[in-house]
Coordinates of C-alpha atoms in Angstrom, one line a residue:
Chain A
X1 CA 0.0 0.0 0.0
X2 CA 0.8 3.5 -0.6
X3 CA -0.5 7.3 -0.5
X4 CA -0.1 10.5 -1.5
X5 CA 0.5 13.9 0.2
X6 CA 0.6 17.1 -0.8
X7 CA 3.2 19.6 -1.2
X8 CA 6.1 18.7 -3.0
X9 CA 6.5 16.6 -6.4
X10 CA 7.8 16.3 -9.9
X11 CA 6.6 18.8 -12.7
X12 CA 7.0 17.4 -16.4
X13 CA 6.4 19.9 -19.7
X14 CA 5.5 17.5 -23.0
X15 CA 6.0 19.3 -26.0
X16 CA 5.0 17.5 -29.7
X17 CA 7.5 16.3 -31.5
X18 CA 6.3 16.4 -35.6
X19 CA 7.1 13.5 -37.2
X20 CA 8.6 11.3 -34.6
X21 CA 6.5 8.8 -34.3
X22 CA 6.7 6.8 -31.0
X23 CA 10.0 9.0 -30.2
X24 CA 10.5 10.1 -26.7
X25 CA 13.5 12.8 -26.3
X26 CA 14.2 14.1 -23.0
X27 CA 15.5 17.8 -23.2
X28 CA 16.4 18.6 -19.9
X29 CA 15.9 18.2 -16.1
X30 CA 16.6 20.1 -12.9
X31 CA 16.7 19.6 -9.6
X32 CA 18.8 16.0 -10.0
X33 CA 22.1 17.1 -9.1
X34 CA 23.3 16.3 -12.6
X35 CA 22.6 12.4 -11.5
X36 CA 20.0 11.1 -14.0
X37 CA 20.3 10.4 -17.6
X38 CA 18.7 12.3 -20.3
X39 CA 18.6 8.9 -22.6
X40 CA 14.6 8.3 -23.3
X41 CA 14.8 4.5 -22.4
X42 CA 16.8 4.5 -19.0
X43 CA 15.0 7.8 -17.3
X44 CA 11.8 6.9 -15.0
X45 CA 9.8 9.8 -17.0
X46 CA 11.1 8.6 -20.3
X47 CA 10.4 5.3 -19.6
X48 CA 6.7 5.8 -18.6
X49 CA 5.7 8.5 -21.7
X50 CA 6.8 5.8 -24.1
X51 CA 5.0 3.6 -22.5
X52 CA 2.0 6.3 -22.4
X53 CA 2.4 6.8 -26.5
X54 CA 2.2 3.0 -26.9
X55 CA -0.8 2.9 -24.9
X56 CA -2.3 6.2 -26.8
X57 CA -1.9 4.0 -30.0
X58 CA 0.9 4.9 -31.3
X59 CA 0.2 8.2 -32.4
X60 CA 2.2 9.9 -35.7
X61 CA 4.2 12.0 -33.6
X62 CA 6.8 11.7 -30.6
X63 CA 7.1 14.1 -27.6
X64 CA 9.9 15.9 -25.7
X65 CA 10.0 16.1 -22.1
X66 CA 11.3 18.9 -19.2
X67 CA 11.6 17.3 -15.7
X68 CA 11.7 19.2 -13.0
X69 CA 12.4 17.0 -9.8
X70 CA 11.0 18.1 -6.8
X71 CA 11.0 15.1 -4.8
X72 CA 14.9 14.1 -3.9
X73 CA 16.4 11.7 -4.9
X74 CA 16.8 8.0 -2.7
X75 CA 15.0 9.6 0.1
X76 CA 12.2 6.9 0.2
X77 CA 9.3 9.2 -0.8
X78 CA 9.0 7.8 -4.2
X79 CA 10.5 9.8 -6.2
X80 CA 11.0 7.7 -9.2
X81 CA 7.5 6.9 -9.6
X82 CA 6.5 10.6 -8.4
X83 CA 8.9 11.4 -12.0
X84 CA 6.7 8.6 -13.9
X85 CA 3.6 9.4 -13.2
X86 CA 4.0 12.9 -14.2
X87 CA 5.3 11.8 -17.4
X88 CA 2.7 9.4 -18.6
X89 CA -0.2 12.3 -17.3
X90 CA 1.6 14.8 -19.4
X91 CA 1.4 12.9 -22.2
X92 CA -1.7 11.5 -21.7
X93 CA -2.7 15.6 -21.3
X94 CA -0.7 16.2 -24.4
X95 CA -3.0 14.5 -26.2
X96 CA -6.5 15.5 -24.8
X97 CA -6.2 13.0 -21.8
X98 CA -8.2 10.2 -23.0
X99 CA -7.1 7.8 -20.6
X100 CA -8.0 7.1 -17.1
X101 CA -5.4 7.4 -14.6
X102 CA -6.1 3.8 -14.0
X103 CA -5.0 2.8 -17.5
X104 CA -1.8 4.9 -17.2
X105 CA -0.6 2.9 -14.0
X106 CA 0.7 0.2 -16.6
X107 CA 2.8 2.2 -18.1
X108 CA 4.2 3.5 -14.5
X109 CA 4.6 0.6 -13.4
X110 CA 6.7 -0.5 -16.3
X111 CA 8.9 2.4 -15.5
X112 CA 9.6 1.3 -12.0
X113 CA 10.0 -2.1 -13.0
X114 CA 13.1 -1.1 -14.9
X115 CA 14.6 1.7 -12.7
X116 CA 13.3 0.8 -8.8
X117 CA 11.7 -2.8 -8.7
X118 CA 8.4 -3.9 -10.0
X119 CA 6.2 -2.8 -7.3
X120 CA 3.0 -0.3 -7.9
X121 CA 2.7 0.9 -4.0
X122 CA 4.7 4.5 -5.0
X123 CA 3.2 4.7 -9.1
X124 CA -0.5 3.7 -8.1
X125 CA -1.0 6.6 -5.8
X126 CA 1.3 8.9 -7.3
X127 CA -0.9 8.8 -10.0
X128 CA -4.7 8.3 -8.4
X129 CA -3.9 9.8 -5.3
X130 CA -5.1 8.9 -1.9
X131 CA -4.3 5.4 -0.9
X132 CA -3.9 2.6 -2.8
X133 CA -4.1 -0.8 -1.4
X134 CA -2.4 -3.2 -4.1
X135 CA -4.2 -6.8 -3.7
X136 CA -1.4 -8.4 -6.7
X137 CA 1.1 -7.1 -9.0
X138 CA 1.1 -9.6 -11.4
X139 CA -2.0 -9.8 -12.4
X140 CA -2.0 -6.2 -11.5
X141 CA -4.9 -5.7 -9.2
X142 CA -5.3 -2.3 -7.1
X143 CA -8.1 -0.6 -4.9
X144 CA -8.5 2.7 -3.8
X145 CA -9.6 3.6 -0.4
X146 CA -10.8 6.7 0.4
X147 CA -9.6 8.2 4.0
X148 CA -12.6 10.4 5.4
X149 CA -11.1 13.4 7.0
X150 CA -8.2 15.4 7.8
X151 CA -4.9 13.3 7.8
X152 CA -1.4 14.8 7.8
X153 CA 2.2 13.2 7.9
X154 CA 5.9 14.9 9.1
X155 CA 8.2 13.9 6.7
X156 CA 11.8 14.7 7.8
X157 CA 14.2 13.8 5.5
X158 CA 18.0 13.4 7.0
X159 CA 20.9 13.7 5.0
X160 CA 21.7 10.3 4.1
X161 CA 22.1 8.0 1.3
X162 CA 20.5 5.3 2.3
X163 CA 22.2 2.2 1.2
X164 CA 20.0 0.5 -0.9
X165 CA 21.6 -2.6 -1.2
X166 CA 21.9 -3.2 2.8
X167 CA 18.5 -1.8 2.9
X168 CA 17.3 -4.7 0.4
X169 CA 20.0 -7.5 1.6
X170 CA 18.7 -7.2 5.4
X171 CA 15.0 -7.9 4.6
X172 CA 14.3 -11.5 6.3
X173 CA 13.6 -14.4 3.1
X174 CA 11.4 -16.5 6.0
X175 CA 9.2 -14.0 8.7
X176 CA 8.5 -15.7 11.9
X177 CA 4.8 -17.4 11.4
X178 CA 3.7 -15.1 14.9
X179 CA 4.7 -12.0 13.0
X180 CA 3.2 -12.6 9.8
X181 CA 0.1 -12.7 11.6
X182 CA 0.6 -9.7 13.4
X183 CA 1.5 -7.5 10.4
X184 CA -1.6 -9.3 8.6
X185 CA -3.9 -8.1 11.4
X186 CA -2.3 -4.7 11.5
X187 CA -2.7 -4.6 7.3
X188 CA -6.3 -5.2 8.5
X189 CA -6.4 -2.2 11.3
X190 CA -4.4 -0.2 8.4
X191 CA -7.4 -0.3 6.2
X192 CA -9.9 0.0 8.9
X193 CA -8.4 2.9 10.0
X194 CA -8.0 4.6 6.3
X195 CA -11.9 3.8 5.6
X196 CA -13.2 5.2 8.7
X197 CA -11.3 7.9 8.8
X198 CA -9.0 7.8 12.1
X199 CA -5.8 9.0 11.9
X200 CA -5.0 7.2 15.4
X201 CA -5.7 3.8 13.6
X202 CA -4.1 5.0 10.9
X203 CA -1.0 5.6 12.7
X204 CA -0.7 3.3 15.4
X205 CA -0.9 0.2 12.6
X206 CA 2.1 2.0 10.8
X207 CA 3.9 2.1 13.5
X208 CA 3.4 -1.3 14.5
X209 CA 5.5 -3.0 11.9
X210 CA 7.3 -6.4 13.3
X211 CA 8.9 -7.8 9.8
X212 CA 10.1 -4.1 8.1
X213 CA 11.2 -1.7 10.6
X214 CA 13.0 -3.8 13.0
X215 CA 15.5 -4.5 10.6
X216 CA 15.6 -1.5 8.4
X217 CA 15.4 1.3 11.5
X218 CA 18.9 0.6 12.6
X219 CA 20.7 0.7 9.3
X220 CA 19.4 4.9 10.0
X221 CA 21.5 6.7 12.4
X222 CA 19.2 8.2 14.8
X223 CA 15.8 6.4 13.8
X224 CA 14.8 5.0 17.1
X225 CA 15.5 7.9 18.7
X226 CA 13.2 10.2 16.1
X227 CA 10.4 7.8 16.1
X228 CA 10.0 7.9 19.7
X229 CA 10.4 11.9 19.9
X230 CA 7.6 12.1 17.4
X231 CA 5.4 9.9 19.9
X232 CA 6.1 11.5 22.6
X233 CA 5.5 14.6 20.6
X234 CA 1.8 13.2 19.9
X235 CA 2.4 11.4 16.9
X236 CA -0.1 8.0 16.5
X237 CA 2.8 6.5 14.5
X238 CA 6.1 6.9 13.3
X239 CA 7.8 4.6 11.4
X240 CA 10.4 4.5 7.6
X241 CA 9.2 6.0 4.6
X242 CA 9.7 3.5 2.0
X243 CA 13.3 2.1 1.9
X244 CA 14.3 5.4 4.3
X245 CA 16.3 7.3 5.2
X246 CA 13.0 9.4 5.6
X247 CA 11.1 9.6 8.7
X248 CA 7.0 9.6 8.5
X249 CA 5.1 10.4 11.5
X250 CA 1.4 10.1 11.4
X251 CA -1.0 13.2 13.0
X252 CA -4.7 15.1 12.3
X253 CA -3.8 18.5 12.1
X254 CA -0.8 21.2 11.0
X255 CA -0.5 22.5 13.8
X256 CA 0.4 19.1 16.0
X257 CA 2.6 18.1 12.9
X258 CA 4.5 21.4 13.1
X259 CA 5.2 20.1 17.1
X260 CA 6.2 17.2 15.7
X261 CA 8.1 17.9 13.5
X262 CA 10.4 20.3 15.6
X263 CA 10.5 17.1 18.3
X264 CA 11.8 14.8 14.9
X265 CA 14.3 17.2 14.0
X266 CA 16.1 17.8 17.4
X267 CA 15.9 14.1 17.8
X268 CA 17.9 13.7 14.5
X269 CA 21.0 16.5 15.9
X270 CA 20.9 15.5 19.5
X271 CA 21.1 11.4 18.7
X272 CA 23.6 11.1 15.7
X273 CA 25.8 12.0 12.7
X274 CA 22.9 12.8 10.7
X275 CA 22.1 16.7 9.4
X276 CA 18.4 17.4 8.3
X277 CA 17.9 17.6 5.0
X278 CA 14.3 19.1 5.5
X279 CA 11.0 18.8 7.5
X280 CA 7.9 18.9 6.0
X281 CA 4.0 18.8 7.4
X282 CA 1.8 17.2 4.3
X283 CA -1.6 16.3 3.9
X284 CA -3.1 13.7 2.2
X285 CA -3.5 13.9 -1.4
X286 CA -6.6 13.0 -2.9
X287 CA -6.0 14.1 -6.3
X288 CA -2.5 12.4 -7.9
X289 CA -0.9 13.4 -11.1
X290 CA -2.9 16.6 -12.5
X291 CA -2.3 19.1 -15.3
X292 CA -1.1 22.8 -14.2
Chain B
X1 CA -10.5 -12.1 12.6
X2 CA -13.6 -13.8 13.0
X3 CA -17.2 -13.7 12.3
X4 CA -21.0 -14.6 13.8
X5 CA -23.3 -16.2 11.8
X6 CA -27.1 -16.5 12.2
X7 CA -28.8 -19.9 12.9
X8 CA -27.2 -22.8 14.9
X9 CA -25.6 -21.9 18.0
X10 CA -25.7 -22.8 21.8
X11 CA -28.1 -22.5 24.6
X12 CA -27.5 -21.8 28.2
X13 CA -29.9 -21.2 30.7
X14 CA -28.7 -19.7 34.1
X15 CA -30.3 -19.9 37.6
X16 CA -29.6 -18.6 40.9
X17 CA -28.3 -20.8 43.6
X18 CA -29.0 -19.2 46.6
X19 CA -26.1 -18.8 49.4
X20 CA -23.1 -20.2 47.4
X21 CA -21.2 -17.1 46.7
X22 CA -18.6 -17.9 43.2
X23 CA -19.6 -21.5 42.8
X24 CA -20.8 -22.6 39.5
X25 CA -22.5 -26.2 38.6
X26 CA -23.4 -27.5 35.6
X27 CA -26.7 -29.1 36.0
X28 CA -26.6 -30.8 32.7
X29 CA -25.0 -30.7 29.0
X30 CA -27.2 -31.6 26.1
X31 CA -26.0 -32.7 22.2
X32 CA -22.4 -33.4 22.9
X33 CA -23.0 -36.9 23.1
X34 CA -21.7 -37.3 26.7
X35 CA -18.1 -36.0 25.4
X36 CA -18.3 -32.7 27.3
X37 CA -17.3 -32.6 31.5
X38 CA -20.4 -31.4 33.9
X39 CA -16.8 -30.1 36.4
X40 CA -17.4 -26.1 35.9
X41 CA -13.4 -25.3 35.9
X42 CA -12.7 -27.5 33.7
X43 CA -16.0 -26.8 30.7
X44 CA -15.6 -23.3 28.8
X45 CA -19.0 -22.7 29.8
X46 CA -18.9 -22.9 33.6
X47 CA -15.0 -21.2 33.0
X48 CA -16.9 -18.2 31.0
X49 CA -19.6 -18.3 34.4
X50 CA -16.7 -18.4 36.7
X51 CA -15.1 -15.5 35.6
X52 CA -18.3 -13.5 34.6
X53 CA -19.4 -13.6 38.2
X54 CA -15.8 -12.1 38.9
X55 CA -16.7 -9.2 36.9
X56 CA -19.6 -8.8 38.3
X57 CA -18.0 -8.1 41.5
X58 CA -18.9 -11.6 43.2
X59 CA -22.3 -11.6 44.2
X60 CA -23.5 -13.5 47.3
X61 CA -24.9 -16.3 45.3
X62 CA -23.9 -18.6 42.7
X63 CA -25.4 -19.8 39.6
X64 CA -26.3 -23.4 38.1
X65 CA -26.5 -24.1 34.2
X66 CA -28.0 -26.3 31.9
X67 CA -25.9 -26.3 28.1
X68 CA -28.1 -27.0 25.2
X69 CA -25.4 -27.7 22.2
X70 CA -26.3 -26.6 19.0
X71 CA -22.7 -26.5 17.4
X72 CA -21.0 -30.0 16.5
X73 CA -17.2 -30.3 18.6
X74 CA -14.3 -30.2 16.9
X75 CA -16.2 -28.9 13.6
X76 CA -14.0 -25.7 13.3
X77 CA -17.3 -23.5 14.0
X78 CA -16.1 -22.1 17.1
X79 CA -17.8 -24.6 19.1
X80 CA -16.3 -23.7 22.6
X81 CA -16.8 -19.9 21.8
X82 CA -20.4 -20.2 21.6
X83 CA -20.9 -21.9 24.7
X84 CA -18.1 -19.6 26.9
X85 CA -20.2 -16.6 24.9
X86 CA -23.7 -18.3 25.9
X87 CA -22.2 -18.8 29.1
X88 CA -20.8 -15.1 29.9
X89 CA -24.1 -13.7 28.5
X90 CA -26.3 -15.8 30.3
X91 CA -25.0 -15.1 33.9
X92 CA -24.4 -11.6 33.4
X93 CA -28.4 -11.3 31.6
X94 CA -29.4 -13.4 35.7
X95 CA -28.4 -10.4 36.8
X96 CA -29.9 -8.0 34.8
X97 CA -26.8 -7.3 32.5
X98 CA -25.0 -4.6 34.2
X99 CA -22.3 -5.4 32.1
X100 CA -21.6 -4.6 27.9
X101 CA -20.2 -7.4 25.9
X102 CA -17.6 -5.9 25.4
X103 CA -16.4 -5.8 29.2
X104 CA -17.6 -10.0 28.9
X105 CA -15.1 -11.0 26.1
X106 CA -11.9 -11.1 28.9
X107 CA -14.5 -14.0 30.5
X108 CA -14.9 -15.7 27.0
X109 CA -11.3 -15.9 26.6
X110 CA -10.2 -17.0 30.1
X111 CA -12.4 -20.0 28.6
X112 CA -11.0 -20.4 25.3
X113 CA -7.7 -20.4 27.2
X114 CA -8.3 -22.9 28.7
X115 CA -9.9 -25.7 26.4
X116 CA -8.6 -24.2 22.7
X117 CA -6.0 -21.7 23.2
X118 CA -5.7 -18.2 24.0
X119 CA -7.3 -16.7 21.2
X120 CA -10.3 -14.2 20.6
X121 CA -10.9 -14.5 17.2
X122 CA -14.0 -17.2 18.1
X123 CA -15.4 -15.3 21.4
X124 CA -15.4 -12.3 20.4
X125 CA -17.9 -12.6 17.6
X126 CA -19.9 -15.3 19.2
X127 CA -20.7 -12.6 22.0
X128 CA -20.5 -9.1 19.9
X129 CA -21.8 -10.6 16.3
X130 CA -20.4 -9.6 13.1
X131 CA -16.6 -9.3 12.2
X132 CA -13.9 -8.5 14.7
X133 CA -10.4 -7.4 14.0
X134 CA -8.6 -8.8 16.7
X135 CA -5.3 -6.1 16.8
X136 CA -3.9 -7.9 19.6
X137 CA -4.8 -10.4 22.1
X138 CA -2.5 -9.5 24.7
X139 CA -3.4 -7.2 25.8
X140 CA -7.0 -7.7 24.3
X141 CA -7.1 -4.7 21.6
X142 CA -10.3 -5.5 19.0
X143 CA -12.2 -3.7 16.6
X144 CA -15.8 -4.6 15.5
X145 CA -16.3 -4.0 11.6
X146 CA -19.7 -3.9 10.3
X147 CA -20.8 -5.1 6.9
X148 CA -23.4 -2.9 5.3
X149 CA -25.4 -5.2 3.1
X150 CA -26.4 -8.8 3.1
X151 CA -23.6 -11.5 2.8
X152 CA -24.2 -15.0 3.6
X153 CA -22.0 -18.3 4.2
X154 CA -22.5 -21.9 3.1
X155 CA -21.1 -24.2 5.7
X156 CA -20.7 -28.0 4.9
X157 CA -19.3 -30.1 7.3
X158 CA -17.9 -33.2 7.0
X159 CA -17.9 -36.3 9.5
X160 CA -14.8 -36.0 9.9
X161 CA -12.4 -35.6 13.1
X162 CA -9.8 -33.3 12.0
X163 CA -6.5 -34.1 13.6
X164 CA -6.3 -31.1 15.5
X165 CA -2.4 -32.2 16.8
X166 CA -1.8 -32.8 12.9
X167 CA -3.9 -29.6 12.1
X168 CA -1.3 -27.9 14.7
X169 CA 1.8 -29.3 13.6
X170 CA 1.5 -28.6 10.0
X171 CA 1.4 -24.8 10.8
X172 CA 4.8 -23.8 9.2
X173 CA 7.2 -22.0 12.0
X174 CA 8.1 -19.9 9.4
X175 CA 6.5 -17.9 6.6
X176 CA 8.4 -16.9 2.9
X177 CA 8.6 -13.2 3.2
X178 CA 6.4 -13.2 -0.2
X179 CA 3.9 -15.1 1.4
X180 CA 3.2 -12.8 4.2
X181 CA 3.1 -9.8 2.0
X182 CA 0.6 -11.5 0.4
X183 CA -1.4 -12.6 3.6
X184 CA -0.8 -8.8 4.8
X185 CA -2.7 -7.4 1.9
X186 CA -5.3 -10.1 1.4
X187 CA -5.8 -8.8 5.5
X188 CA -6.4 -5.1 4.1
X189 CA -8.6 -6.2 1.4
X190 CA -10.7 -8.7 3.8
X191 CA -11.2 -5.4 5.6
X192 CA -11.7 -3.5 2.9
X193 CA -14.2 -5.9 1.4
X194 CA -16.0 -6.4 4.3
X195 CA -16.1 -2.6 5.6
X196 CA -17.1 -1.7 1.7
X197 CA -20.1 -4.1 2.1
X198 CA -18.7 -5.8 -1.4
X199 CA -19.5 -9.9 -0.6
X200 CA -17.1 -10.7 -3.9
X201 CA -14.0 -8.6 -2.8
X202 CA -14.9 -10.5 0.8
X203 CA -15.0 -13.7 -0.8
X204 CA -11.8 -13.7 -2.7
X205 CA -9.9 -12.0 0.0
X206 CA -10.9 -15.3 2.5
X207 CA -10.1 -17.4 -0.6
X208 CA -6.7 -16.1 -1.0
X209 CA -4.7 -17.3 2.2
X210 CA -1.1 -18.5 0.7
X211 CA 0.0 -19.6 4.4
X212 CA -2.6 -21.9 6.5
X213 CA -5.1 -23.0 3.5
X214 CA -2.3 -24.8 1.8
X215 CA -1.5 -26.7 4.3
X216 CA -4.3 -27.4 6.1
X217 CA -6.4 -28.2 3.1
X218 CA -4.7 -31.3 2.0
X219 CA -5.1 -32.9 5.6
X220 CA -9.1 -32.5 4.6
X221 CA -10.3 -35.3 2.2
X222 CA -11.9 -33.7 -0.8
X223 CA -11.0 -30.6 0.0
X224 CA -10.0 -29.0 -3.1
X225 CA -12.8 -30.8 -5.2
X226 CA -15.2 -28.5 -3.0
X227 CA -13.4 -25.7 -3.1
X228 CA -13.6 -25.8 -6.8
X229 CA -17.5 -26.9 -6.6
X230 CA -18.3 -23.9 -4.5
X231 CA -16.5 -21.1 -6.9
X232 CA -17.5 -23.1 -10.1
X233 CA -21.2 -22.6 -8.6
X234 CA -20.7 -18.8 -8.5
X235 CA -19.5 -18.6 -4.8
X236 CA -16.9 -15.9 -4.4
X237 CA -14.2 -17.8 -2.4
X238 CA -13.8 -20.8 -0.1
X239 CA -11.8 -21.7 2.5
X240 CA -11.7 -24.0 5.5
X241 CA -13.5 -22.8 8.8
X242 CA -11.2 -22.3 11.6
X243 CA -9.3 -25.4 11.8
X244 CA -11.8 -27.3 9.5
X245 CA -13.2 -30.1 8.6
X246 CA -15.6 -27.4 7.8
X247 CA -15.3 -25.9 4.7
X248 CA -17.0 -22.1 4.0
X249 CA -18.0 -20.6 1.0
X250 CA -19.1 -16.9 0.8
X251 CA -22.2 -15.5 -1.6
X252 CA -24.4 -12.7 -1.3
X253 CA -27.8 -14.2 -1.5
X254 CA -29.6 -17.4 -0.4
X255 CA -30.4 -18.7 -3.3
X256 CA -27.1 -18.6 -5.0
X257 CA -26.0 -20.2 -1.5
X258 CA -28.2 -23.2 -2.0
X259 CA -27.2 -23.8 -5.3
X260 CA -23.5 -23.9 -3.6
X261 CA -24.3 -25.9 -0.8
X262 CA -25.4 -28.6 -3.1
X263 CA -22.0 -28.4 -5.6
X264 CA -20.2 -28.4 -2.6
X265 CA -21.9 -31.5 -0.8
X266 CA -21.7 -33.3 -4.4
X267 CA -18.2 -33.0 -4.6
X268 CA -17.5 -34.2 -0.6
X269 CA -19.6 -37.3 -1.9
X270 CA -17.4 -37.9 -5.2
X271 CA -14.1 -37.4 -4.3
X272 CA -13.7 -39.3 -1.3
X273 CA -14.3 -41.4 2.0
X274 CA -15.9 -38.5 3.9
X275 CA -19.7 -38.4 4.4
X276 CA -21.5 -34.9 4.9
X277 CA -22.9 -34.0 8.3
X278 CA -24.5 -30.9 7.7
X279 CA -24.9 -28.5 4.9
X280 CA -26.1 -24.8 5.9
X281 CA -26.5 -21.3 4.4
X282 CA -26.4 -19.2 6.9
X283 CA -26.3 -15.1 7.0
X284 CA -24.1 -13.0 8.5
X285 CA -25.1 -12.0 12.0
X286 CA -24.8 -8.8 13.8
X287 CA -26.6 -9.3 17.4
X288 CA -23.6 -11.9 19.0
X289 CA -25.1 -13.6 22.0
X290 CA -28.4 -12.9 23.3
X291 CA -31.3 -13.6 25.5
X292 CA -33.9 -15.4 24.5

């Protein structure tokens, strides 16, 4: 499962290009550092608008593409698919939109396949918005659920590349059959507490991960240390965005968030190496990839 | 989680006995076929009595019960829950229920305890109705989840003792990590499905279980020929009840759920030794225990 929030993402400018049929060109991008490749077939976006052409029928022209990252990089929020979705919508706009965001995860999710792992918990909602539980990948099967009310994260990102490879290596191949169970009843309490609307719920079955976070939470300097500041702070939950290195802590209004926040931050100085890349209070999204 | 269904269940009726403060007798125990002990502490319903009259702050009498079965033993029904909910119910109703079912389940579970494992996932619906989400047993965290529509079951149960030391052992101690990702979100959808009043997305959710089903199934003699009568009959999943033998098939109408029942007693009868005790369609029920 995954959701959306507000605030920052990935802006993508399509542009016709006569003549070119089924050609994707990717003219330039900002806010990477200089660290992805403009080459059509290997970038997230470029991946997922010829993907979005294909699925548009193959129209007589191809398109060229300005990304504009706004999500950083590795951080665990996403940002590969935050990149896709943005360029199979602008496409798809570039064209009169007439697919349905739900058609375009497809061609998302063949985007992450090739640059992050083919999973659709970061494209689905990226794209639809809100949460998206995802019953099966392959066949790919995916439900929305609607969270009724107010429902805000802190997302403090530290200054840290996480290291994907540990982060993947230290993931268990056999779970212990007691905490299977428990995270199966907690993916239970998850989705009660999205369609109800309780953003205690909602939080306290994030934070109550036994397979994940136990393992993950060390390889981040500092993580126990945040998590519990942002509880004793008032957060419901707290627990690893993603693969980390960012924090999310789960709350039901700004203000409390903007507490928590501060708590999450001074946690991060006063427990380890780690500097703050930034802290941010979000809401939930319930829109996804638009056109502005 | 667990559910109440409408229909069979058990029967307690309660009466004072006059200056024996805390002591329980079982006066008599019908339709067990003499298998079930009259001695209080050791029956899950005088257990359920016992600690009932705790919570009601031990009165200055005690009480004597009659048990009327109306669940078959060892059927995977919950057969102990109803009569430790019956139980509860009817000693707290002898004193003019001062207490909610809610505060009762503890008593329902000191029973289970004892004669089938600390587990609320039976008592907890036998005495509240409907589904319950149990978060955590200890300490005893659950969540009632209503179903807004009409869903029924079609139980068929087989004469059959299930091995319950067989039925234990083949529990695997530990889990592939893709298996409980998968159990994890089938949890969410089951929540989902049941929360969104949708029978179908209940159905497949229940008929999705990659951990227990597989190997519990193939201990149950025609097993998979009924599953495969139930769905090919239009029911939207099947599964085995509790521990089995019985098997449970989900539909949205009593019709359609006759129509199963009888696909689903045809193949017990074709592919093997077992002969069929009992075939019910039953709706969901929302009331728990009860006076009557």
């Amino acid at each position: 499962m995954g959701c959306a929030v507000e605030g920052q993402g990935d802006t993508v400018t399509a542009t016709v290009l006569p003549d070119r049929p089924g050609h994707v060109e990717i003219e330039s991008i900002e806010g990477d550092g200089g660290r992805l490749t403009l080459e059509a077939p290997k970038n997230c976006v470029g991946i997922a608008a010829i993907e979005t052409l294909k699925l548009l029928g193959s129209p007589s022209c191809g398109v060229s593409l300005k990304l504009q990252k706004g999500l950083p990089l590795g951080s665990g929020m996403g940002s590969s698919a935050a990149s896709a979705a943005a360029g199979a919508w602008a496409v798809n706009a570039l064209f009169g939109a007439p697919l349905s965001k739900q058609v375009l995860v497809p061609a998302g999710l063949a985007s992450e396949a090739i640059v992050s792992g083919y999973h659709a918990d970061n494209i689905a909602p990226a794209l639809l918005g809100g949460f998206v539980l995802i019953r099966s990948c392959n066949p790919l099967d995916i439900q929305q659920l609607s969270f009724p009310g107010d429902l805000w994260f802190v997302l403090v990102n530290p200054v840290f590349e996480a290291p994907t490879a540990e982060m993947r290596a230290v993931l268990p191949k056999q779970v212990p059959m007691a905490s299977a169970v428990h995270n199966s009843a907690m993916g239970g309490s998850l989705v009660a507490g999205i369609l109800q609307g309780c953003a205690k719920a909602t939080g306290r079955a994030l934070d109550s991960d036994c397979i994940i976070e136990p393992v993950r939470g060390p390889l981040i300097p500092g993580f126990a240390a945040v998590k519990k500041a942002a509880k004793d702070a008032g957060a419901y939950g707290c627990t690893i965005s993603g693969a980390g290195p960012t924090c999310v802590a789960v709350t039901d209004g700004q203000q409390q968030g903007e507490r928590i926040a501060e708590a999450m931050v001074q946690a991060f100085r006063q427990s380890g190496p780690l500097e703050v890349n930034s802290a941010r209070v979000v809401r939930l999204d319930h829109e996804g990839a638009r056109s502005i």
